[in-house]
Amino acid sequence: MFLVWPALKGFYMSLHNWDPFVPSESEFIGLDNYIELFNDPVFWDAMKGTIYFVALSVPLLVIVGLGLALGVNKNVKGKRVLRAIYFSPYILTVAVVTLIWSEVYSESYGLINHYLGYVMSDPPGWLTSTELAMPALAFMTVWWLVGFNFVIFLAARQSVPERLYEAARLDGASTWRAFKDVTLPQMRNSILFVVIIQFILQFQVFAQPFVLTTGGPRGSTDTLVYYLYRSAFSQHQYGYGAAIGYVLVMILVLIAIINFKVIGTND
Amino acid sequence: MTDSTTQQTSRLDDVSLRSLGTHVVLYGVALLMAIPYLYTISRSFQPRKYLMDPKPHWIPPEITLEHYQYLLTESLFVQWTINTFVIAGGATIIILVVDSMIAFSLTRLDWPGQSIVMGVILASFMVPYYMNIVPLYTVVADLGLVNSYWGVILPAVASPLGVFLLYQFFRDIPDEYEEAARLDGFSTFQIYYRIILPLARPILASLALFMFVYNWNAFLWPLIVLSDESAYTLPIGLVNLYQGNITTPGLHMAVTVLASLPLFIVYLFFQGEIVRAVQVQGTGTTG
């Protein structure tokens, strides 16, 4: 009831000029919502913002997570402490994460700009610059979520049979060769899983711009879900919001298929 | 002879140098990751006059509890905490009961249409949450549940993850247990309650923790459903404080510390379980 029905109803709504008060009076407008969407500059800005955010955050989330997992898997002291620290931001709510970083990024009294002040005379406003705001949100997101990937990669790495590495060593393989020929293929499934999950999650970025930048400065951190939220719940254009949701889903399905094709058949 | 020993020591040096490098990088990252917390905690105890100082004070020259005092007495913080507990706790309990019953009936009982139900559950994994929020909101509004605990809890319960995990676990429990119990005269419900559930305790515990943390932290859905300030959950409440004008950085920091404290306590005690729940989720959905 809360899964299948809304999905069907959402498509139905997206074909209407939805009237929230008298739903039965809603006007059927066919694909007009979708057509309007494709001619809507705000939608395209939100699309660009979302893609930019994904392009910044997902590679970092995967590479840093993998690097940390392979590092901790080595003979390192205090593995448990490291694991606890890396994973800990993940348990925070995104609201807390953004509030913490609002202080770190603050232009006038923030931590980063204080230390940057030693090396440059005029440190930038991280959240007030159109160029830097989105990277700042992406970096904060990596801090928040990388522990999830780390934990999954660590489990995957630990289930790779050690004898494969022994065999590689006997063959005189370098560390890099062992990584490329043993670690990567053996961990392919978890890498694929993490990449797809992160694409899907990061494409739906909402709270970071909603809380920290309200999409600004000048729309530079607007995202699709944030636009969906505004359309449906601030402007009460439910049909339009539902249409954005459907476009979002199409994109996500496409990304999942591409990922499967690229990583999944890389034998 | 001498040749080989020097070679060995130099290789040893190489290895230990590399290991030192790994340690430095890993602990460096850990320190960088911890800095925002430590800074937050430190600032939550600082009086206003130091907070606006462009120079950060790691160790406050003066300690004050005014921000915490304000939160606990002047704001709805206590009410928000109660709301969050009821919602996260309620959702977790219902998820455990409902999901385990569905998984039990799918794996241990025979009835027509089982494969269809399982198919729908698997398919719903593919339905991204955000596609549903607008129509879901109208469903919840039609039921008159806007601004209520149930409006937040019920959609949260409809998460296929738990059914999927428990399905896999229940399926692998050998039939002999069940047959032996039947010979002892157990009813179907007794088999569920006294055989299967105890066997599944570890995975139920992992699922419970994961769901509790997840629902404690939920942001977008409560934001949409809860419109009344006294109905807010903690994440919504603290954003509301942040976007209001009465606040100071000290207050923001105190509210983040207080809102995260229950989760950090849960995390400290059940770290292994939470990490395992995440890993089971990761391996479960790929395998």
Coordinates of C-alpha atoms in Angstrom, one line a residue:
Chain A
M1 CA 0.0 0.0 0.0
F2 CA 2.8 2.4 0.8
L3 CA 5.1 1.2 -2.0
V4 CA 3.2 0.0 -5.1
W5 CA 0.1 2.2 -4.9
P6 CA 2.0 5.5 -4.7
A7 CA 4.2 4.6 -7.6
L8 CA 1.2 4.1 -9.8
K9 CA -0.6 7.1 -8.4
G10 CA 2.5 9.2 -9.0
F11 CA 2.4 8.4 -12.7
Y12 CA -1.3 9.2 -12.8
M13 CA -0.7 12.5 -11.0
S14 CA 2.2 13.5 -13.2
L15 CA -0.3 13.5 -16.2
H16 CA -2.6 16.0 -14.4
N17 CA -2.7 19.5 -13.3
W18 CA -3.2 18.1 -9.8
D19 CA -5.7 19.8 -7.5
P20 CA -4.8 18.9 -4.0
F21 CA -8.1 19.9 -2.5
V22 CA -10.5 18.3 -5.0
P23 CA -8.3 15.5 -6.6
S24 CA -11.3 14.3 -8.7
E25 CA -11.5 17.7 -10.4
S26 CA -7.9 17.5 -11.5
E27 CA -7.5 18.4 -15.1
F28 CA -5.9 15.7 -17.4
I29 CA -3.1 17.3 -19.3
G30 CA -1.3 14.3 -20.7
L31 CA 2.4 14.9 -21.0
D32 CA 2.2 18.7 -20.5
N33 CA 4.0 18.5 -17.2
Y34 CA 6.9 16.7 -18.8
I35 CA 7.0 19.1 -21.8
E36 CA 6.9 22.1 -19.4
L37 CA 9.8 20.5 -17.4
F38 CA 12.0 20.2 -20.5
N39 CA 11.5 23.9 -21.2
D40 CA 12.0 24.9 -17.6
P41 CA 15.4 26.6 -17.0
V42 CA 15.2 26.0 -13.3
F43 CA 14.8 22.3 -13.9
W44 CA 17.9 22.3 -16.1
D45 CA 19.9 24.3 -13.6
A46 CA 18.9 21.8 -10.9
M47 CA 19.9 19.0 -13.3
K48 CA 23.3 20.5 -13.8
G49 CA 23.8 21.1 -10.1
T50 CA 22.9 17.5 -9.4
I51 CA 25.2 16.1 -12.0
Y52 CA 28.0 18.3 -10.8
F53 CA 27.4 17.2 -7.2
V54 CA 27.4 13.5 -8.3
A55 CA 30.5 13.9 -10.4
L56 CA 32.3 15.4 -7.4
S57 CA 31.1 13.2 -4.6
V58 CA 30.8 9.7 -6.1
P59 CA 34.3 9.1 -7.3
L60 CA 35.7 10.5 -4.0
L61 CA 33.3 8.3 -2.0
V62 CA 34.4 5.2 -3.8
I63 CA 38.1 5.8 -4.0
V64 CA 38.6 7.2 -0.5
G65 CA 36.5 4.3 0.9
L66 CA 38.5 1.7 -1.0
G67 CA 41.8 3.3 -0.1
L68 CA 40.9 3.4 3.6
A69 CA 39.7 -0.2 3.5
L70 CA 42.8 -1.5 1.8
G71 CA 45.0 0.5 4.3
V72 CA 43.2 -0.8 7.4
N73 CA 43.4 -4.3 6.0
K74 CA 47.2 -4.1 6.2
N75 CA 49.0 -4.9 9.3
V76 CA 48.0 -1.7 11.1
K77 CA 47.8 -1.0 14.8
G78 CA 44.5 0.1 16.3
K79 CA 42.3 -1.2 13.5
R80 CA 39.2 -1.1 15.7
V81 CA 39.8 2.5 16.6
L82 CA 40.3 3.5 13.0
R83 CA 37.2 1.6 11.9
A84 CA 35.2 3.3 14.6
I85 CA 36.4 6.8 13.6
Y86 CA 35.9 6.3 9.9
F87 CA 32.4 4.9 10.3
S88 CA 31.2 7.3 13.0
P89 CA 30.0 10.3 10.9
Y90 CA 27.7 7.9 9.0
I91 CA 25.5 7.5 12.1
L92 CA 24.8 11.3 12.2
T93 CA 21.7 12.8 10.7
V94 CA 22.3 15.0 7.7
A95 CA 20.9 17.9 9.6
V96 CA 23.6 17.6 12.2
V97 CA 26.3 17.1 9.6
T98 CA 25.3 20.3 7.8
L99 CA 25.2 22.3 11.1
I100 CA 28.6 21.1 12.1
W101 CA 30.1 22.1 8.7
S102 CA 28.3 25.4 8.6
E103 CA 30.7 26.3 11.4
V104 CA 33.7 24.8 9.8
Y105 CA 33.0 26.6 6.5
S106 CA 31.9 29.9 8.0
E107 CA 33.5 32.8 6.2
S108 CA 34.1 35.0 9.2
Y109 CA 34.9 32.6 12.1
G110 CA 35.2 29.2 10.4
L111 CA 37.9 26.7 11.1
I112 CA 39.1 26.3 7.5
N113 CA 39.4 30.0 6.8
H114 CA 41.2 30.7 10.0
Y115 CA 44.0 28.3 9.1
L116 CA 43.9 29.4 5.4
G117 CA 44.4 32.9 6.7
Y118 CA 48.0 32.0 7.6
V119 CA 48.8 31.2 4.0
M120 CA 46.5 33.5 2.0
S121 CA 45.4 37.0 2.7
D122 CA 41.8 36.7 1.6
P123 CA 40.3 33.2 2.1
P124 CA 37.2 32.5 0.1
G125 CA 33.6 32.2 1.3
W126 CA 33.0 28.5 0.9
L127 CA 29.3 28.7 0.8
T128 CA 28.9 32.1 -0.7
S129 CA 30.9 31.6 -3.9
T130 CA 29.1 30.1 -6.9
E131 CA 32.2 28.1 -7.8
L132 CA 33.0 26.7 -4.4
A133 CA 29.6 26.1 -2.8
M134 CA 28.9 22.8 -4.5
P135 CA 32.4 21.4 -4.0
A136 CA 32.0 22.3 -0.4
L137 CA 28.8 20.4 -0.1
A138 CA 30.3 17.4 -1.9
F139 CA 33.3 17.4 0.4
M140 CA 31.1 17.5 3.5
T141 CA 29.1 14.6 2.0
V142 CA 32.2 12.5 1.5
W143 CA 33.1 13.1 5.2
W144 CA 29.6 12.0 6.2
L145 CA 29.2 8.9 4.1
V146 CA 32.5 7.5 3.3
G147 CA 32.4 5.2 6.3
F148 CA 29.6 3.2 4.8
N149 CA 31.7 2.3 1.7
F150 CA 34.8 1.8 3.9
V151 CA 33.0 -0.9 5.9
I152 CA 31.6 -2.7 2.9
F153 CA 35.0 -2.6 1.1
L154 CA 36.7 -3.9 4.2
A155 CA 34.4 -6.9 4.5
A156 CA 34.9 -7.6 0.8
R157 CA 38.6 -7.3 1.0
Q158 CA 38.7 -9.7 4.0
S159 CA 36.8 -12.3 2.1
V160 CA 39.4 -12.4 -0.7
P161 CA 41.3 -15.7 -0.2
E162 CA 44.9 -14.9 1.0
R163 CA 46.3 -17.7 -1.2
L164 CA 45.6 -15.6 -4.2
Y165 CA 48.0 -13.0 -2.9
E166 CA 50.6 -15.7 -2.0
A167 CA 50.3 -17.0 -5.5
A168 CA 50.8 -13.5 -6.9
R169 CA 53.8 -13.0 -4.7
L170 CA 55.4 -16.2 -5.9
D171 CA 54.9 -15.0 -9.4
G172 CA 56.8 -11.9 -8.4
A173 CA 53.9 -9.6 -8.9
S174 CA 54.3 -6.1 -7.7
T175 CA 51.9 -4.5 -5.2
W176 CA 50.2 -2.7 -8.0
R177 CA 49.9 -5.9 -10.1
A178 CA 48.4 -7.7 -7.2
F179 CA 45.9 -4.9 -6.7
K180 CA 45.0 -4.8 -10.4
D181 CA 44.9 -8.6 -11.0
V182 CA 43.7 -9.9 -7.6
T183 CA 42.0 -7.2 -5.5
L184 CA 40.0 -5.4 -8.1
P185 CA 38.5 -8.5 -9.8
Q186 CA 37.8 -10.2 -6.5
M187 CA 36.1 -7.1 -5.1
R188 CA 34.2 -6.3 -8.3
N189 CA 30.8 -7.2 -6.9
S190 CA 31.1 -4.9 -3.9
I191 CA 32.6 -2.1 -6.0
L192 CA 29.7 -2.4 -8.4
F193 CA 27.3 -2.3 -5.5
V194 CA 28.9 0.7 -3.9
V195 CA 29.1 2.6 -7.1
I196 CA 25.4 2.0 -7.9
I197 CA 24.2 2.8 -4.4
Q198 CA 26.3 6.0 -4.3
F199 CA 25.0 7.1 -7.7
I200 CA 21.4 6.5 -6.6
L201 CA 21.9 8.2 -3.2
Q202 CA 23.9 11.2 -4.4
F203 CA 21.6 11.9 -7.2
Q204 CA 18.9 12.4 -4.6
V205 CA 20.9 15.0 -2.7
F206 CA 18.6 17.3 -0.9
A207 CA 19.2 18.2 2.7
Q208 CA 22.7 19.7 2.2
P209 CA 21.6 22.5 -0.1
F210 CA 18.2 22.8 1.6
V211 CA 19.8 23.5 5.0
L212 CA 23.1 25.2 4.2
T213 CA 22.8 27.2 1.0
T214 CA 19.0 27.1 0.1
G215 CA 20.2 26.3 -3.4
G216 CA 22.3 29.4 -3.7
P217 CA 24.3 31.4 -4.3
R218 CA 22.4 32.2 -7.4
G219 CA 21.1 28.7 -7.9
S220 CA 24.6 27.1 -8.0
T221 CA 23.6 24.4 -5.5
D222 CA 20.1 23.7 -6.6
T223 CA 19.4 20.0 -7.1
L224 CA 16.6 17.9 -8.5
V225 CA 15.1 16.6 -5.3
Y226 CA 15.2 20.1 -3.8
Y227 CA 13.4 21.4 -6.9
L228 CA 10.9 18.5 -6.6
Y229 CA 10.4 19.5 -2.9
R230 CA 9.8 23.1 -3.7
S231 CA 7.4 22.4 -6.6
A232 CA 5.3 20.0 -4.7
F233 CA 5.4 21.2 -1.1
S234 CA 6.0 24.9 -1.3
Q235 CA 4.2 25.7 -4.5
H236 CA 1.7 22.9 -4.3
Q237 CA 2.2 21.8 -7.9
Y238 CA 1.9 18.1 -7.1
G239 CA 1.6 16.9 -10.6
Y240 CA 4.7 18.8 -11.6
G241 CA 6.6 17.4 -8.6
A242 CA 5.5 13.9 -9.4
A243 CA 6.8 14.4 -13.0
I244 CA 10.2 15.5 -11.6
G245 CA 10.2 12.3 -9.5
Y246 CA 9.5 10.2 -12.6
V247 CA 12.3 11.8 -14.6
L248 CA 14.6 11.2 -11.6
V249 CA 13.7 7.6 -11.6
M250 CA 14.4 7.2 -15.4
I251 CA 17.8 8.7 -14.8
L252 CA 18.6 6.4 -11.9
V253 CA 17.5 3.3 -13.9
L254 CA 19.7 4.4 -16.8
I255 CA 22.6 4.9 -14.5
A256 CA 22.2 1.5 -12.9
I257 CA 22.1 -0.2 -16.4
I258 CA 25.2 1.7 -17.5
N259 CA 27.0 0.8 -14.4
F260 CA 26.2 -2.9 -14.8
K261 CA 27.3 -2.8 -18.4
V262 CA 30.6 -1.0 -17.7
I263 CA 31.8 -2.6 -14.5
G264 CA 29.8 -5.9 -14.7
T265 CA 31.1 -7.1 -18.0
N266 CA 34.7 -6.0 -17.7
D267 CA 36.2 -9.5 -17.8
Chain B
M1 CA 76.5 -13.7 2.8
T2 CA 77.0 -10.1 3.8
D3 CA 75.4 -9.2 0.5
S4 CA 72.2 -11.0 1.3
T5 CA 71.9 -9.6 4.9
T6 CA 72.2 -6.0 3.7
Q7 CA 69.7 -6.7 1.1
Q8 CA 67.4 -8.2 3.7
T9 CA 67.8 -5.3 6.1
S10 CA 67.2 -2.8 3.3
R11 CA 64.0 -4.6 2.3
L12 CA 63.0 -4.7 5.9
D13 CA 63.5 -0.9 6.1
D14 CA 61.5 -0.5 2.9
V15 CA 58.6 -2.5 4.4
S16 CA 58.7 -0.7 7.7
L17 CA 58.9 2.6 6.0
R18 CA 55.9 1.7 4.0
S19 CA 54.0 0.6 7.0
L20 CA 54.9 3.8 8.7
G21 CA 53.6 5.7 5.8
T22 CA 50.3 3.7 5.9
H23 CA 50.0 4.5 9.6
V24 CA 50.6 8.2 9.1
V25 CA 48.0 8.4 6.3
L26 CA 45.4 6.3 8.1
Y27 CA 45.7 8.2 11.4
G28 CA 46.0 11.5 9.6
V29 CA 42.6 10.8 7.9
A30 CA 41.2 9.7 11.2
L31 CA 42.3 12.9 12.8
L32 CA 40.9 15.0 10.0
M33 CA 37.6 13.2 10.3
A34 CA 37.4 13.7 14.1
I35 CA 38.3 17.4 14.0
P36 CA 34.7 18.6 13.1
Y37 CA 33.3 16.7 16.1
L38 CA 35.9 17.9 18.5
Y39 CA 35.4 21.4 17.4
T40 CA 31.7 21.1 17.7
I41 CA 31.9 19.8 21.2
S42 CA 34.3 22.5 22.2
R43 CA 32.2 25.3 20.8
S44 CA 29.1 24.1 22.4
F45 CA 30.6 25.0 25.8
Q46 CA 31.9 28.5 24.8
P47 CA 30.3 31.7 25.8
R48 CA 29.0 34.0 23.0
K49 CA 31.9 36.4 23.1
Y50 CA 34.4 33.7 22.0
L51 CA 32.2 32.2 19.3
M52 CA 32.3 35.1 17.0
D53 CA 36.0 35.5 17.4
P54 CA 37.8 34.8 14.1
K55 CA 40.4 32.9 16.0
P56 CA 39.1 29.5 17.0
H57 CA 39.4 28.5 20.6
W58 CA 40.0 24.8 20.8
I59 CA 40.1 24.9 24.6
P60 CA 37.6 27.4 25.7
P61 CA 39.0 30.0 28.1
E62 CA 35.7 29.9 29.9
I63 CA 33.1 27.2 30.0
T64 CA 29.4 27.8 30.0
L65 CA 26.4 25.7 30.0
E66 CA 24.1 28.4 28.8
H67 CA 23.4 26.9 25.4
Y68 CA 22.4 23.6 26.9
Q69 CA 20.3 25.3 29.5
Y70 CA 18.5 27.3 26.8
L71 CA 17.8 24.2 24.8
L72 CA 16.4 22.2 27.6
T73 CA 14.3 25.0 29.1
E74 CA 13.5 27.5 26.4
S75 CA 13.0 25.4 23.3
L76 CA 10.9 22.4 22.3
F77 CA 14.0 20.2 22.4
V78 CA 12.6 17.8 25.0
Q79 CA 9.4 17.4 23.0
W80 CA 11.4 16.8 19.8
T81 CA 13.5 14.1 21.5
I82 CA 10.3 12.4 22.7
N83 CA 8.8 12.5 19.2
T84 CA 12.0 11.1 17.7
F85 CA 12.1 8.3 20.2
V86 CA 8.5 7.4 19.6
I87 CA 8.9 7.5 15.9
A88 CA 12.2 5.7 15.6
G89 CA 11.3 3.2 18.3
G90 CA 7.8 2.5 17.0
A91 CA 8.9 2.1 13.5
T92 CA 11.7 -0.3 14.5
I93 CA 9.3 -2.5 16.6
I94 CA 6.7 -2.6 13.9
I95 CA 9.3 -3.4 11.2
L96 CA 10.7 -6.3 13.3
V97 CA 7.2 -7.8 13.9
V98 CA 5.8 -7.3 10.4
D99 CA 8.9 -8.1 8.5
S100 CA 9.6 -11.3 10.5
M101 CA 6.0 -12.5 10.0
I102 CA 6.1 -11.8 6.3
A103 CA 9.5 -13.5 5.9
F104 CA 8.2 -16.5 8.0
S105 CA 5.1 -16.9 5.9
L106 CA 7.1 -16.7 2.8
T107 CA 9.7 -19.3 3.7
R108 CA 7.9 -21.6 6.1
L109 CA 4.3 -21.7 5.0
D110 CA 2.7 -22.6 1.7
W111 CA 0.1 -20.4 0.2
P112 CA -0.7 -19.3 -3.3
G113 CA 0.9 -16.2 -4.7
Q114 CA 4.0 -16.4 -2.6
S115 CA 6.3 -15.8 -5.5
I116 CA 4.2 -12.8 -6.6
V117 CA 4.6 -11.2 -3.2
M118 CA 8.3 -11.9 -3.2
G119 CA 8.5 -10.5 -6.7
V120 CA 6.8 -7.3 -5.6
I121 CA 9.2 -7.0 -2.6
L122 CA 12.2 -7.4 -4.8
A123 CA 10.9 -5.1 -7.4
S124 CA 10.3 -2.4 -4.8
F125 CA 14.0 -2.3 -4.2
M126 CA 14.3 -0.8 -7.6
V127 CA 11.7 1.9 -6.9
P128 CA 13.7 4.9 -5.6
Y129 CA 12.2 6.4 -2.5
Y130 CA 11.9 9.9 -4.1
M131 CA 9.7 8.8 -6.9
N132 CA 7.1 8.1 -4.3
I133 CA 7.1 11.1 -2.0
V134 CA 4.5 13.3 -3.8
P135 CA 1.9 10.5 -4.2
L136 CA 2.8 9.1 -0.9
Y137 CA 2.1 12.4 0.7
T138 CA -1.3 12.5 -0.9
V139 CA -2.0 9.0 0.4
V140 CA -1.0 10.0 4.0
A141 CA -3.0 13.2 3.7
D142 CA -6.1 11.2 2.5
L143 CA -5.7 9.0 5.6
G144 CA -5.7 12.2 7.7
L145 CA -2.2 11.3 9.1
V146 CA -0.4 14.6 8.3
N147 CA 1.4 16.0 11.4
S148 CA 1.0 12.7 13.3
Y149 CA 3.4 10.0 14.4
W150 CA 1.6 7.4 12.2
G151 CA 2.1 9.6 9.1
V152 CA 5.9 9.2 9.7
I153 CA 5.9 5.6 10.9
L154 CA 3.7 3.8 8.5
P155 CA 5.6 4.7 5.3
A156 CA 8.9 3.9 7.1
V157 CA 7.5 0.4 7.9
A158 CA 7.0 -0.3 4.2
S159 CA 10.8 -0.9 3.7
P160 CA 11.6 -4.1 1.8
L161 CA 15.1 -4.4 3.3
G162 CA 14.1 -6.2 6.4
V163 CA 11.9 -8.7 4.7
F164 CA 14.7 -9.4 2.2
L165 CA 17.3 -10.0 4.9
L166 CA 15.1 -12.1 7.1
Y167 CA 13.8 -14.1 4.1
Q168 CA 17.4 -15.1 3.3
F169 CA 18.1 -16.0 6.9
F170 CA 14.9 -18.0 7.5
R171 CA 15.3 -19.8 4.2
D172 CA 18.6 -21.3 5.4
I173 CA 17.3 -22.6 8.7
P174 CA 17.1 -26.4 8.3
D175 CA 13.7 -28.0 8.1
E176 CA 14.6 -30.5 10.7
Y177 CA 14.1 -28.0 13.5
E178 CA 10.6 -27.3 12.3
E179 CA 9.8 -31.0 11.9
A180 CA 11.0 -31.9 15.3
A181 CA 8.9 -29.1 16.8
R182 CA 5.8 -30.3 14.9
L183 CA 6.3 -33.8 16.4
D184 CA 6.4 -32.1 19.8
G185 CA 3.0 -30.6 19.0
F186 CA 4.1 -27.0 18.3
S187 CA 1.6 -24.9 16.5
T188 CA 2.7 -22.8 13.5
F189 CA 2.7 -19.7 15.7
Q190 CA 4.8 -21.4 18.3
I191 CA 7.3 -22.5 15.7
Y192 CA 7.6 -18.9 14.6
Y193 CA 7.8 -17.5 18.1
R194 CA 9.8 -20.1 19.9
I195 CA 12.0 -21.7 17.2
I196 CA 12.6 -19.3 14.3
L197 CA 12.7 -16.0 16.1
P198 CA 15.3 -17.1 18.8
L199 CA 17.5 -18.6 16.0
A200 CA 17.3 -15.3 14.1
R201 CA 18.1 -13.2 17.1
P202 CA 21.5 -11.9 15.9
I203 CA 20.1 -10.7 12.5
L204 CA 17.0 -9.3 14.2
A205 CA 19.3 -7.3 16.5
S206 CA 21.3 -6.0 13.6
L207 CA 18.2 -5.0 11.7
A208 CA 16.7 -3.3 14.7
L209 CA 19.8 -1.2 15.3
F210 CA 20.1 -0.3 11.7
M211 CA 16.4 0.7 11.5
F212 CA 16.5 2.6 14.7
V213 CA 19.5 4.7 13.5
Y214 CA 17.9 5.1 10.1
N215 CA 14.6 6.3 11.4
W216 CA 16.2 8.5 14.1
N217 CA 18.0 10.3 11.3
A218 CA 15.3 10.4 8.7
F219 CA 15.0 13.9 7.3
L220 CA 13.0 14.5 4.1
W221 CA 9.9 12.5 5.0
P222 CA 9.3 13.9 8.5
L223 CA 10.0 17.4 7.0
I224 CA 7.1 16.9 4.6
V225 CA 4.7 15.3 7.0
L226 CA 5.3 17.2 10.2
S227 CA 4.2 20.8 9.9
D228 CA 3.6 21.7 13.5
E229 CA 6.6 22.8 15.5
S230 CA 5.7 20.6 18.5
A231 CA 5.5 17.6 16.3
Y232 CA 9.0 17.9 14.8
T233 CA 11.6 15.2 15.1
L234 CA 15.1 16.2 16.2
P235 CA 16.6 16.6 12.7
I236 CA 13.7 18.9 11.6
G237 CA 13.7 20.8 14.9
L238 CA 17.4 21.6 14.8
V239 CA 17.2 22.8 11.2
N240 CA 14.3 24.9 12.3
L241 CA 16.5 26.4 15.1
Y242 CA 19.3 27.0 12.6
Q243 CA 17.1 28.8 10.1
G244 CA 15.4 30.8 12.8
N245 CA 17.1 34.1 13.8
I246 CA 17.3 33.7 17.5
T247 CA 20.2 31.3 17.4
T248 CA 24.0 31.6 17.9
P249 CA 26.7 29.2 16.8
G250 CA 26.9 27.9 20.4
L251 CA 23.3 26.9 20.3
H252 CA 23.7 25.1 17.0
M253 CA 26.6 23.2 18.3
A254 CA 24.9 22.3 21.6
V255 CA 21.9 21.1 19.7
T256 CA 24.0 18.9 17.4
V257 CA 25.8 17.4 20.3
L258 CA 22.5 16.7 22.2
A259 CA 20.7 15.3 19.1
S260 CA 23.6 13.0 18.3
L261 CA 24.4 11.9 21.9
P262 CA 21.8 9.0 22.0
L263 CA 23.1 7.7 18.7
F264 CA 26.7 7.9 19.8
I265 CA 25.9 5.9 23.0
V266 CA 24.1 3.3 20.9
Y267 CA 27.0 3.3 18.5
L268 CA 29.6 2.8 21.3
F269 CA 27.8 -0.1 22.7
F270 CA 26.7 -1.8 19.5
Q271 CA 29.4 -0.7 17.1
G272 CA 30.0 -4.3 15.9
E273 CA 26.3 -4.9 15.3
I274 CA 25.7 -1.7 13.4
V275 CA 28.7 -2.2 11.2
R276 CA 27.6 -5.8 10.6
A277 CA 24.1 -4.7 9.7
V278 CA 25.6 -2.4 7.1
Q279 CA 27.8 -5.2 5.7
V280 CA 25.0 -7.7 5.6
Q281 CA 23.0 -5.1 3.7
G282 CA 25.9 -4.6 1.3
T283 CA 26.6 -8.3 0.7
G284 CA 22.9 -9.3 0.9
T285 CA 21.8 -7.1 -1.9
T286 CA 24.6 -8.0 -4.2
G287 CA 24.7 -11.7 -3.6

